Coordinates of C-alpha atoms in Angstrom, one line a residue:
X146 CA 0.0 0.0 0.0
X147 CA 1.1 3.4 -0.9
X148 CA 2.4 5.3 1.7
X149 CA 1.3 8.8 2.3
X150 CA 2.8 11.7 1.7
X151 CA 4.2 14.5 4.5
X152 CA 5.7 17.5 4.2
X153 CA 8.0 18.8 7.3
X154 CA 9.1 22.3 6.0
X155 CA 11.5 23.0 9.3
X156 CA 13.3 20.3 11.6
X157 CA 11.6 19.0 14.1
X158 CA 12.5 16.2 17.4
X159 CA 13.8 13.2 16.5
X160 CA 10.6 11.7 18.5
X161 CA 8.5 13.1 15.3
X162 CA 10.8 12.4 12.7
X163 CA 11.2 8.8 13.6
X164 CA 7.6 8.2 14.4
X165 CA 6.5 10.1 11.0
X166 CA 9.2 7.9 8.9
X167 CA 7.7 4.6 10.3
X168 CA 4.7 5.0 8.6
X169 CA 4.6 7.9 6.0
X170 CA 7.0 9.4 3.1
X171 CA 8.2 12.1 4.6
X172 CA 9.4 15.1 3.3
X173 CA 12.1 16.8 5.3
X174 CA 12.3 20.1 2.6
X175 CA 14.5 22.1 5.1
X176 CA 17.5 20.1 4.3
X177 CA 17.0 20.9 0.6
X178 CA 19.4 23.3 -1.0
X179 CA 16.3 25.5 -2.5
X180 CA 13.5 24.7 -0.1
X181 CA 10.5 26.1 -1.6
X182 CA 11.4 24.7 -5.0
X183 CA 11.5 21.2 -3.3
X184 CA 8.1 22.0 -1.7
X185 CA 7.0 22.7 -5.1
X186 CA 8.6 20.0 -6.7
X187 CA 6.1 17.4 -4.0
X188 CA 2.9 19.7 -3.9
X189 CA 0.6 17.4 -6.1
X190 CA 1.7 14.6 -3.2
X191 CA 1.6 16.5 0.1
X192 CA -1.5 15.0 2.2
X193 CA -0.3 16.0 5.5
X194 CA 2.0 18.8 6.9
X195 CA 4.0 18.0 10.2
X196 CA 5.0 21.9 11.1
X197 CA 6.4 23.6 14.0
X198 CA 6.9 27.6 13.8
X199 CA 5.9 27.9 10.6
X200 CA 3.4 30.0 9.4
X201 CA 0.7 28.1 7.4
X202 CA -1.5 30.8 5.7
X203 CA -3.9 30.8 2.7
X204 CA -1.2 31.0 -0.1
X205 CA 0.8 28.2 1.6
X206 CA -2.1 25.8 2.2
X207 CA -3.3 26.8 -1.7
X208 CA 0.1 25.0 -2.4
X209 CA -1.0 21.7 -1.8
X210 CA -4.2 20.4 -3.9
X211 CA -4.4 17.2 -1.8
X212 CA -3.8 18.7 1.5
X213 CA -5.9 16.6 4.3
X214 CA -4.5 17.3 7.4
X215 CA -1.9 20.6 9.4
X216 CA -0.4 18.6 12.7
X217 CA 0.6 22.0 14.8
X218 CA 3.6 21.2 17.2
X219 CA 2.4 23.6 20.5
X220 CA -1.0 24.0 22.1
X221 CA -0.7 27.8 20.5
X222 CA -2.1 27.6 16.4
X223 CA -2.1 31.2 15.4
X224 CA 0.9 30.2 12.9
X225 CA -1.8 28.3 11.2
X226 CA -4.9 29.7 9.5
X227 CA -7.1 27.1 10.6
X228 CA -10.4 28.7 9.6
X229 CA -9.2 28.9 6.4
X230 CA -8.1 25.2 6.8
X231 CA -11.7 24.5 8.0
X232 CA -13.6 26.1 4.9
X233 CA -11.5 23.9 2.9
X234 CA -11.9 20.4 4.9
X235 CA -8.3 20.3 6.1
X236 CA -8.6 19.2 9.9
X237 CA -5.7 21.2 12.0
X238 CA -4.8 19.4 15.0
X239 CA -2.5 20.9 18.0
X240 CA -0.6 19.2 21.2
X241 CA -3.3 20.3 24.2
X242 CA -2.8 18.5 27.7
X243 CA 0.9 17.3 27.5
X244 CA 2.3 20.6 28.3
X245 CA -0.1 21.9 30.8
X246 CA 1.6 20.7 34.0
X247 CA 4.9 21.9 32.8
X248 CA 3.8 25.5 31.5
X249 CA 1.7 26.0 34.7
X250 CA 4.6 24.7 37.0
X251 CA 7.3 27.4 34.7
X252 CA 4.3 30.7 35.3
X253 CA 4.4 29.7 39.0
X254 CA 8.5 29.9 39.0
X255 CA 8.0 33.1 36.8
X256 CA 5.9 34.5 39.2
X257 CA 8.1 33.7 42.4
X258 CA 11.3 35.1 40.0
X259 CA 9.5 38.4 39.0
X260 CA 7.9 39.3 42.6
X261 CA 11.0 38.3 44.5
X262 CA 13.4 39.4 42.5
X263 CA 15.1 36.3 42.2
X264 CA 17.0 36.6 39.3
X265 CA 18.7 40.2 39.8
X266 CA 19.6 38.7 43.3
X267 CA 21.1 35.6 41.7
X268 CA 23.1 38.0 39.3
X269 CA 24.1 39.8 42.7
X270 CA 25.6 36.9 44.4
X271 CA 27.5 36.0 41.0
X272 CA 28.9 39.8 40.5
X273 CA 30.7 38.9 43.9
X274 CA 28.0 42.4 45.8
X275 CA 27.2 40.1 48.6
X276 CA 30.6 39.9 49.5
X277 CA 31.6 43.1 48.8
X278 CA 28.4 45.3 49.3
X279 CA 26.2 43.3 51.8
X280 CA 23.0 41.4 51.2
X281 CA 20.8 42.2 48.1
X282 CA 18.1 44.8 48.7
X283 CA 14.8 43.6 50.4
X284 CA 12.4 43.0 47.9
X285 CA 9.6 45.9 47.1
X286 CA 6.9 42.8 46.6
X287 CA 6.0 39.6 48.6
X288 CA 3.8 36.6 47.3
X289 CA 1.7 37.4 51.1
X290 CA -1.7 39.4 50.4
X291 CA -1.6 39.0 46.8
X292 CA -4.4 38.8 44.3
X293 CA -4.1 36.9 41.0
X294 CA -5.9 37.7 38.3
X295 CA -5.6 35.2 35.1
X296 CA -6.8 36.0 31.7
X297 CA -7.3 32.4 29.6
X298 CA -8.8 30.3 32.1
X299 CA -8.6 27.6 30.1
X300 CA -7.0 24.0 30.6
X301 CA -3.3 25.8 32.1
X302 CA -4.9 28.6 33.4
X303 CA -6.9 26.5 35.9
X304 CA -3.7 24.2 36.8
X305 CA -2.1 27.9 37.3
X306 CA -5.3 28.8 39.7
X307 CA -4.8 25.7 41.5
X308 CA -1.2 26.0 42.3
X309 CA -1.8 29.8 42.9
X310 CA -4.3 28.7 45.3
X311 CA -1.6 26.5 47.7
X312 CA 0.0 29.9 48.1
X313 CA -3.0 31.3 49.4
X314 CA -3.8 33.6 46.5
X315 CA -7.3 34.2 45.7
X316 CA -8.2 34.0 42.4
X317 CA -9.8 36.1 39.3
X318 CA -10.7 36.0 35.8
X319 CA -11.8 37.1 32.8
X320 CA -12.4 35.2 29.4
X321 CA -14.7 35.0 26.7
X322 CA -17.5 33.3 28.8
X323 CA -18.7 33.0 32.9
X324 CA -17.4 29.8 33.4
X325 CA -20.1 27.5 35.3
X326 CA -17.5 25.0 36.9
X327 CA -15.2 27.2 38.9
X328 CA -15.7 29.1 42.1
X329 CA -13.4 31.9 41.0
X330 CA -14.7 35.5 40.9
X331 CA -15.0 36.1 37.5
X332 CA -14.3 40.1 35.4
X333 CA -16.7 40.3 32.2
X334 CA -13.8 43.2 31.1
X335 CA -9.8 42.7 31.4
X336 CA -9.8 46.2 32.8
X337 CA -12.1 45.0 35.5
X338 CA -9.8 41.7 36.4
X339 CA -6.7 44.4 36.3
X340 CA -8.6 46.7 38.9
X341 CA -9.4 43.9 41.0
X342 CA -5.8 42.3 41.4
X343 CA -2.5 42.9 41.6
X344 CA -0.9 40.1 39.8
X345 CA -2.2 39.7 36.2
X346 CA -1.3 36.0 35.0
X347 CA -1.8 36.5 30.9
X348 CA -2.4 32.6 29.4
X349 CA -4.5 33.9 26.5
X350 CA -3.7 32.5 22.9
X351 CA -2.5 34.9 19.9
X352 CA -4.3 36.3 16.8
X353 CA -6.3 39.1 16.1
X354 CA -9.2 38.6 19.1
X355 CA -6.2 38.7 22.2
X356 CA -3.7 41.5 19.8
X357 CA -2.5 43.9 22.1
X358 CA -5.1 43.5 24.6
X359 CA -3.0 44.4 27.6
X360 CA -2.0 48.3 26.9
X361 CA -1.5 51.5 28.3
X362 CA -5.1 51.6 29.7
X363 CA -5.3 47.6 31.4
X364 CA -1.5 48.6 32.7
X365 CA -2.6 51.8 34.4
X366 CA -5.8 50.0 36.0
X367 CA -3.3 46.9 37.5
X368 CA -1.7 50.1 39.0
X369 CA 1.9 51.1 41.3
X370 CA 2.1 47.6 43.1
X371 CA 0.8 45.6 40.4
X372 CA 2.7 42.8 38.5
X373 CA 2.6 41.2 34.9
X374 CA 3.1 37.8 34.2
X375 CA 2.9 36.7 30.4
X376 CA 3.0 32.8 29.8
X377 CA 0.8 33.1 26.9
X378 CA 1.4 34.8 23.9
X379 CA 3.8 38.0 23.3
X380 CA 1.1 39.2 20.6
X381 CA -1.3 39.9 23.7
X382 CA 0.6 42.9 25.1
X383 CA 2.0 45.8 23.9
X384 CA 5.6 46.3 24.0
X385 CA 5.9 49.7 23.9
X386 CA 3.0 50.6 26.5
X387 CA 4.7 47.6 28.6
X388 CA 8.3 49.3 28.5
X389 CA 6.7 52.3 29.0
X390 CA 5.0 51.6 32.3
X391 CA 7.8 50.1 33.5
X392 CA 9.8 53.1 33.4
X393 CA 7.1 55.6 34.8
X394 CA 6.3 53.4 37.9
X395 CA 2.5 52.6 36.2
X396 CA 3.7 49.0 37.5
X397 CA 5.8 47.6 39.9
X398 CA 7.3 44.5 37.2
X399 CA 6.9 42.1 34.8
X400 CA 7.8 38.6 33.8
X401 CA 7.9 37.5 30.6
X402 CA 8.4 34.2 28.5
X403 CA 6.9 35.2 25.2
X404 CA 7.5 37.9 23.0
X405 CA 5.9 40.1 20.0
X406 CA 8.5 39.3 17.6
X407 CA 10.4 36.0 18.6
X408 CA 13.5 35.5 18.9
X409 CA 14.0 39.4 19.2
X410 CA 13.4 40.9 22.1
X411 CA 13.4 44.8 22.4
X412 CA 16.3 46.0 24.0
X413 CA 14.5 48.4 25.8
X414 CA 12.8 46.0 27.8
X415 CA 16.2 44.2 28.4
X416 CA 17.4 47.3 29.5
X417 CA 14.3 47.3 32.6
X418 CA 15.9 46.4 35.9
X419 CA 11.8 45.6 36.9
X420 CA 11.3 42.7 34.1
X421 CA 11.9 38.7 34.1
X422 CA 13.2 37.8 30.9
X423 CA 13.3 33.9 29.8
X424 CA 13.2 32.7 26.0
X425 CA 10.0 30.9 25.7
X426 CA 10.6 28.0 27.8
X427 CA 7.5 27.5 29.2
X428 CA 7.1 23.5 27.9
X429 CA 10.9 23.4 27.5
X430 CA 11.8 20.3 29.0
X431 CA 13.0 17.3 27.1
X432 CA 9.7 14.8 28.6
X433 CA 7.4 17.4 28.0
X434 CA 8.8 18.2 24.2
X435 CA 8.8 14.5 23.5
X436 CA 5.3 14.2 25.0
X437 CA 4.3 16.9 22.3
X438 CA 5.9 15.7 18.9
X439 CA 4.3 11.8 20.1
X440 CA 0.7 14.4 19.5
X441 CA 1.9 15.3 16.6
X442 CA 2.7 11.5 15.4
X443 CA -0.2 10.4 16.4
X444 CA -2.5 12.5 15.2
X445 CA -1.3 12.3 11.9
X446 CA -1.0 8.2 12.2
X447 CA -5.1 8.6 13.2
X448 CA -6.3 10.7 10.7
X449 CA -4.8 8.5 8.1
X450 CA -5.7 5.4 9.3
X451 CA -8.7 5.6 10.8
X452 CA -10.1 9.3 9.6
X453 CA -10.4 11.0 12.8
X454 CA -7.3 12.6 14.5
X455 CA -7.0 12.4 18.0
X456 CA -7.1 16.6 19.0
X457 CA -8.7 18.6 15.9
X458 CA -8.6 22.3 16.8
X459 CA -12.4 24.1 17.1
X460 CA -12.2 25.6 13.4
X461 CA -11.5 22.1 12.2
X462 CA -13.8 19.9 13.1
X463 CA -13.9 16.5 11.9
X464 CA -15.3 15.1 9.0
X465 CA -18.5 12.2 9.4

């Protein structure tokens, strides 16, 4: 029997490339000398896309007439036009589940880092001050009183709310919908949920709905003690209102793990003394990575053998 056909445009972990190469032709174009051409070259044959990063718009899903099935490495799709996908019967299918522990458990250590200063106490002890200059400040902030507000309750936001909870942190939120399961207080504005905490925990997807949500005017309302976390995506906030608050006092800090323009990050908000910096490693561990490119296998390995992959995105949904 024929084996089908998959294109995988940019390397990904061995765990996928084995798993895909077991049971499909796979296309690894990256390694081509002229990549597009050898897209081009397979088009007509491509039934399935394996992709990480990528971005997977109209013109580049119009490139492949027998296109079936987009298998997104991350939880996060906005790289993929799905509706577009949908309107067209290609099911798009993301990693959901395997990364929540890990991505909850990495906010939670942003958190401590950003409101205790960890980090610039670390770099402290390193630059030889304790020795030399006694014991780092005391910090401005403490964990004790504190309010956290999350935007994205979904599946990590809640396994964020119940860790937040053994700290003794009441809990907020706003999202699209009043959620009928949970006992938190919920904000039907993100202005609201700023005014009402003063830790803002940002776990909301990307795309054009969540761009630049958190501004100048959701910053101000957080207010002098309040503190940003973003473990969602760097699209959601603004940059420049975020550097700019920094500066003026608006807040106290931030801590960030996602960015607006990945891998770059602006070096004015390197340059903030009162900002957490890390490079996107919120499911950056090597179980939790594996755990995601298995999704990827085997939701490509179900759709083709059985019609029905094992986690289609909303705008995809499968066919009967």
């Amino acid at each position: 029997m024929t084996r089908p056909d998959i294109l995988m445009p940019s390397p990904m972990r061995d765990i996928v490339t084995a798993g895909l190469e077991a049971a499909f032709t796979v296309h690894k174009t990256y390694d081509a000398a002229e990549p597009e051409a050898a897209i081009d070259a397979v088009a007509d044959r491509i039934r399935g896309i394996a992709v990480v990063g990528r971005r997977i718009d109209k013109a580049m899903v119009d490139r492949f007439p027998n296109l079936e099935i987009v298998a997104n490495f991350g939880v996060g799709y906005d790289n993929v036009d799905a509706a577009y996908c949908g309107s067209k019967g290609i099911v798009v299918t993301n990693t959901p589940d395997v990364l929540t522990e890990e991505v909850a458990d990495t906010a939670i250590g942003l958190m401590l880092m950003t409101v205790r200063e960890l980090s610039a106490a670390e770099r402290w002890l390193r630059a030889g001050k304790w020795e030399n200059e006694g014991p780092y400040p005391l910090t401005r902030a403490t964990l004790r009183g504190r309010t956290l507000g999350i935007l994205g309750l979904g599946r990590i936001g809640k396994a964020i709310a119940h860790r937040a909870e053994a700290f003794g942190m009441p809990v907020h939120y706003h999202g699209r919908h009043r959620q009928a399961d949970v006992a938190y207080t919920y904000h039907d504005s993100l202005v609201s949920l700023a005014e009402a905490v003063d830790t803002l925990m940002l776990v909301a997807p990307g795309g054009a709905d969540t761009h630049h949500m958190v501004g100048e005017r959701v910053l101000k309302a957080l207010g002098p003690d309040g503190i940003l976390i973003n473990v969602g995506r760097g699209t959601v906030v603004s940059e420049t209102a975020l550097v700019a608050a920094l500066r003026k006092g608006t807040i106290l800090a931030a801590g960030l793990d996602v960015f607006e323009n990945e891998p770059h990050v602006p070096q004015a908000l390197v340059d903030c003394p009162n900002v957490v910096l890390l490079p996107h490693v919120g499911s950056a561990s090597v179980h939790t990575r594996n755990a995601m490119g298995q999704l990827v296998v085997d939701n490509l390995t179900a759709w083709f053998r059985t019609g029905k992959a094992v986690t289609p995105v909303p705008e995809t949904p499968q066919r009967t």
